[in-house]
mmCIF file of C-alpha atoms in Angstrom:
data_model
loop_
_atom_site.group_PDB
_atom_site.id
_atom_site.type_symbol
_atom_site.label_atom_id
_atom_site.label_comp_id
_atom_site.label_asym_id
_atom_site.label_seq_id
_atom_site.Cartn_x
_atom_site.Cartn_y
_atom_site.Cartn_z
ATOM 1 C CA MET H 1 -8.944 -47.585 -19.696
ATOM 2 C CA LYS H 2 -10.804 -50.457 -21.317
ATOM 3 C CA THR H 3 -11.709 -52.046 -18.119
ATOM 4 C CA LEU H 4 -13.419 -48.907 -17.471
ATOM 5 C CA PHE H 5 -15.578 -48.308 -20.013
ATOM 6 C CA PHE H 6 -16.638 -52.170 -20.486
ATOM 7 C CA LEU H 7 -17.508 -52.042 -16.538
ATOM 8 C CA THR H 8 -19.175 -48.559 -17.489
ATOM 9 C CA ILE H 9 -21.100 -50.210 -20.679
ATOM 10 C CA LEU H 10 -22.273 -53.614 -18.278
ATOM 11 C CA THR H 11 -23.568 -51.112 -15.273
ATOM 12 C CA LEU H 12 -25.433 -48.787 -17.524
ATOM 13 C CA SER H 13 -26.652 -52.377 -19.774
ATOM 14 C CA PHE H 14 -27.475 -54.097 -16.023
ATOM 15 C CA LEU H 15 -29.910 -50.911 -14.954
ATOM 16 C CA ASN H 16 -31.519 -49.772 -17.982
ATOM 17 C CA CYS H 17 -32.587 -53.927 -17.848
ATOM 18 C CA SER H 18 -33.610 -53.510 -14.149
ATOM 19 C CA ASP H 19 -36.839 -51.782 -15.384
ATOM 20 C CA GLY H 20 -37.553 -53.406 -18.444
ATOM 21 C CA GLU H 21 -40.560 -55.975 -18.670
ATOM 22 C CA LYS H 22 -40.684 -57.878 -15.310
ATOM 23 C CA THR H 23 -41.146 -61.940 -15.479
ATOM 24 C CA GLN H 24 -42.817 -62.332 -12.116
ATOM 25 C CA ILE H 25 -45.132 -60.525 -10.155
ATOM 26 C CA PRO H 26 -43.869 -59.539 -6.679
ATOM 27 C CA THR H 27 -46.536 -61.395 -4.829
ATOM 28 C CA ASP H 28 -48.933 -58.272 -2.434
ATOM 29 C CA PHE H 29 -49.415 -56.557 -5.396
ATOM 30 C CA GLU H 30 -53.654 -55.525 -6.634
ATOM 31 C CA VAL H 31 -54.596 -53.117 -8.434
ATOM 32 C CA THR H 32 -58.261 -51.921 -7.554
ATOM 33 C CA ILE H 33 -60.100 -50.696 -10.261
ATOM 34 C CA TRP H 34 -64.200 -48.639 -10.501
ATOM 35 C CA GLU H 35 -66.070 -47.204 -12.823
ATOM 36 C CA GLU H 36 -69.329 -45.726 -12.471
ATOM 37 C CA ASP H 37 -70.824 -48.143 -15.761
ATOM 38 C CA PHE H 38 -68.022 -50.643 -14.324
ATOM 39 C CA GLY H 39 -68.941 -51.152 -10.937
ATOM 40 C CA GLN H 40 -65.533 -51.831 -8.751
ATOM 41 C CA VAL H 41 -63.109 -55.099 -10.027
ATOM 42 C CA GLN H 42 -60.293 -56.409 -8.428
ATOM 43 C CA LEU H 43 -57.522 -58.095 -10.569
ATOM 44 C CA MET H 44 -54.881 -60.483 -8.397
ATOM 45 C CA ALA H 45 -58.188 -61.279 -6.133
ATOM 46 C CA GLY H 46 -60.943 -61.766 -9.115
ATOM 47 C CA THR H 47 -63.850 -60.322 -7.884
ATOM 48 C CA LEU H 48 -66.003 -57.810 -10.049
ATOM 49 C CA ASN H 49 -68.838 -55.898 -7.845
ATOM 50 C CA ARG H 50 -71.134 -53.936 -10.433
ATOM 51 C CA ASP H 51 -75.010 -52.777 -9.609
ATOM 52 C CA VAL H 52 -77.071 -53.520 -12.696
ATOM 53 C CA ASP H 53 -80.508 -50.776 -12.275
ATOM 54 C CA GLY H 54 -80.551 -51.088 -8.648
ATOM 55 C CA LYS H 55 -79.012 -54.803 -8.201
ATOM 56 C CA PRO H 56 -75.795 -55.502 -6.771
ATOM 57 C CA TYR H 57 -73.869 -58.345 -8.528
ATOM 58 C CA MET H 58 -70.360 -59.710 -7.693
ATOM 59 C CA VAL H 59 -68.301 -62.475 -9.464
ATOM 60 C CA LYS H 60 -65.417 -64.937 -8.703
ATOM 61 C CA PHE H 61 -63.290 -64.105 -12.499
ATOM 62 C CA SER H 62 -59.277 -66.088 -12.802
ATOM 63 C CA LEU H 63 -56.471 -64.215 -14.951
ATOM 64 C CA THR H 64 -54.090 -66.463 -16.262
ATOM 65 C CA ASP H 65 -50.616 -65.737 -15.497
ATOM 66 C CA LYS H 66 -50.157 -64.522 -18.280
ATOM 67 C CA GLU H 67 -52.788 -61.767 -18.233
ATOM 68 C CA LYS H 68 -51.221 -60.980 -14.563
ATOM 69 C CA LEU H 69 -47.963 -59.780 -16.203
ATOM 70 C CA LYS H 70 -49.408 -58.323 -19.065
ATOM 71 C CA ILE H 71 -51.470 -56.013 -16.796
ATOM 72 C CA TYR H 72 -48.015 -55.674 -14.324
ATOM 73 C CA ASN H 73 -46.026 -54.811 -16.855
ATOM 74 C CA SER H 74 -48.517 -52.081 -18.399
ATOM 75 C CA ILE H 75 -48.560 -50.299 -15.379
ATOM 76 C CA LEU H 76 -44.665 -50.831 -14.795
ATOM 77 C CA SER H 77 -43.777 -49.745 -18.728
ATOM 78 C CA ASN H 78 -46.126 -46.238 -17.775
ATOM 79 C CA GLY H 79 -45.001 -45.187 -14.873
ATOM 80 C CA ILE H 80 -47.425 -45.907 -12.652
ATOM 81 C CA LEU H 81 -44.995 -47.885 -10.214
ATOM 82 C CA LYS H 82 -42.584 -44.691 -10.014
ATOM 83 C CA LEU H 83 -45.457 -41.504 -9.423
ATOM 84 C CA GLU H 84 -44.148 -39.915 -6.032
ATOM 85 C CA GLU H 85 -47.529 -39.003 -5.178
ATOM 86 C CA ASP H 86 -51.070 -39.789 -6.648
ATOM 87 C CA TYR H 87 -52.571 -38.211 -10.164
ATOM 88 C CA ASP H 88 -55.670 -36.112 -9.687
ATOM 89 C CA THR H 89 -56.810 -34.221 -12.510
ATOM 90 C CA LYS H 90 -59.999 -31.487 -12.786
ATOM 91 C CA PRO H 91 -60.565 -31.990 -15.986
ATOM 92 C CA ASN H 92 -63.270 -29.625 -17.983
ATOM 93 C CA CYS H 93 -66.019 -31.718 -19.243
ATOM 94 C CA GLN H 94 -68.466 -28.529 -19.405
ATOM 95 C CA GLY H 95 -71.602 -29.885 -19.142
ATOM 96 C CA MET H 96 -71.213 -33.629 -20.447
ATOM 97 C CA HIS H 97 -70.973 -37.010 -19.203
ATOM 98 C CA GLN H 98 -68.139 -37.505 -17.746
ATOM 99 C CA ALA H 99 -66.934 -41.499 -17.215
ATOM 100 C CA LEU H 100 -64.628 -41.194 -13.327
ATOM 101 C CA TYR H 101 -62.622 -43.813 -13.127
ATOM 102 C CA LEU H 102 -60.395 -44.581 -9.851
ATOM 103 C CA MET H 103 -57.434 -46.882 -10.278
ATOM 104 C CA ARG H 104 -55.898 -47.797 -7.153
ATOM 105 C CA ILE H 105 -51.836 -49.999 -7.326
ATOM 106 C CA VAL H 106 -51.234 -51.548 -3.783
ATOM 107 C CA ASN H 107 -47.328 -52.689 -4.484
ATOM 108 C CA GLY H 108 -46.117 -53.942 -1.255
ATOM 109 C CA SER H 109 -45.900 -50.575 0.944
ATOM 110 C CA TYR H 110 -46.298 -48.376 -2.010
ATOM 111 C CA SER H 111 -49.952 -47.786 -3.058
ATOM 112 C CA ARG H 112 -50.509 -44.623 -5.171
ATOM 113 C CA ASN H 113 -54.309 -43.811 -6.626
ATOM 114 C CA ILE H 114 -55.111 -42.243 -10.204
ATOM 115 C CA ASN H 115 -58.160 -40.351 -10.729
ATOM 116 C CA VAL H 116 -58.845 -39.880 -14.525
ATOM 117 C CA SER H 117 -62.228 -38.885 -16.597
ATOM 118 C CA ASP H 118 -62.508 -38.977 -20.429
ATOM 119 C CA CYS H 119 -62.833 -34.834 -20.314
ATOM 120 C CA ASP H 120 -61.570 -32.668 -22.126
ATOM 121 C CA TYR H 121 -57.391 -31.687 -20.010
ATOM 122 C CA GLY H 122 -55.377 -29.049 -20.828
ATOM 123 C CA PHE H 123 -52.247 -30.372 -23.670
ATOM 124 C CA ILE H 124 -50.038 -31.307 -21.438
ATOM 125 C CA GLU H 125 -52.414 -32.943 -18.554
ATOM 126 C CA LYS H 126 -54.198 -34.497 -21.616
ATOM 127 C CA LEU H 127 -51.113 -36.214 -22.471
ATOM 128 C CA GLN H 128 -50.725 -38.148 -19.434
ATOM 129 C CA ALA H 129 -54.056 -38.769 -18.277
ATOM 130 C CA GLU H 130 -54.995 -40.367 -21.702
ATOM 131 C CA LYS H 131 -51.533 -42.913 -21.149
ATOM 132 C CA TYR H 132 -53.422 -44.060 -17.572
ATOM 133 C CA LEU H 133 -56.866 -44.227 -19.566
ATOM 134 C CA ARG H 134 -55.111 -46.565 -21.749
ATOM 135 C CA VAL H 135 -53.463 -48.685 -18.976
ATOM 136 C CA ILE H 136 -57.159 -48.458 -16.773
ATOM 137 C CA GLN H 137 -59.053 -49.748 -20.594
ATOM 138 C CA SER H 138 -56.764 -52.463 -20.741
ATOM 139 C CA VAL H 139 -57.290 -53.633 -18.411
ATOM 140 C CA LEU H 140 -60.876 -53.308 -18.099
ATOM 141 C CA ASN H 141 -61.344 -55.280 -21.553
ATOM 142 C CA ILE H 142 -59.625 -57.819 -20.161
ATOM 143 C CA VAL H 143 -61.901 -58.007 -17.662
ATOM 144 C CA GLU H 144 -64.948 -57.781 -19.655
ATOM 145 C CA GLU H 145 -63.741 -60.928 -21.426
ATOM 146 C CA LYS H 146 -63.874 -62.979 -18.911
ATOM 147 C CA SER H 147 -66.989 -65.674 -19.382
ATOM 148 C CA GLU H 148 -67.962 -65.400 -15.625
ATOM 149 C CA ALA H 149 -68.576 -61.232 -16.305
ATOM 150 C CA LYS H 150 -70.628 -61.390 -19.455
ATOM 151 C CA GLU H 151 -72.680 -63.595 -17.146
ATOM 152 C CA ILE H 152 -73.590 -59.960 -15.541
ATOM 153 C CA PRO H 153 -77.132 -58.854 -16.890
ATOM 154 C CA LYS H 154 -76.809 -55.757 -19.010
ATOM 155 C CA SER H 155 -78.258 -52.395 -17.443
ATOM 156 C CA ASP H 156 -81.908 -51.397 -19.609
ATOM 157 C CA VAL H 157 -81.067 -47.807 -19.130
ATOM 158 C CA ILE H 158 -79.577 -45.430 -21.373
ATOM 159 C CA ARG H 159 -77.299 -42.436 -20.468
ATOM 160 C CA PHE H 160 -76.657 -39.410 -22.701
#
């Protein structure tokens, strides 16, 4: 009986650890994020494409292994790699400016799109959308801090 109890605990511990933080990123993992004002970034490929006042810019950047692992674990811990279908909700923007974020995750044969906005959602959808927005914003913040991204000029257009 004690042996069965011990094996059960050991098995449960192993199962719980399997979804914990990873120390390696799969070689076929890629994250692409698009937002109108930010542009399009492919993280693992290290490219940022942005139009500034109608002129296209493209820069290459490098993420450290630590940054890549942080991004991967953030995506993993927020359940994004367990989504059974694309996530696409319709926010209630009520005429206000809407920042629309499109994120595509590719992990081997697994591929999902997440479409979220910074507009208002219903209560339940808001919890899920804000979780995804936090992941997206943390990723974009990492890219924005790269010296190569800072070389892209700022727009002269003021948005309301």
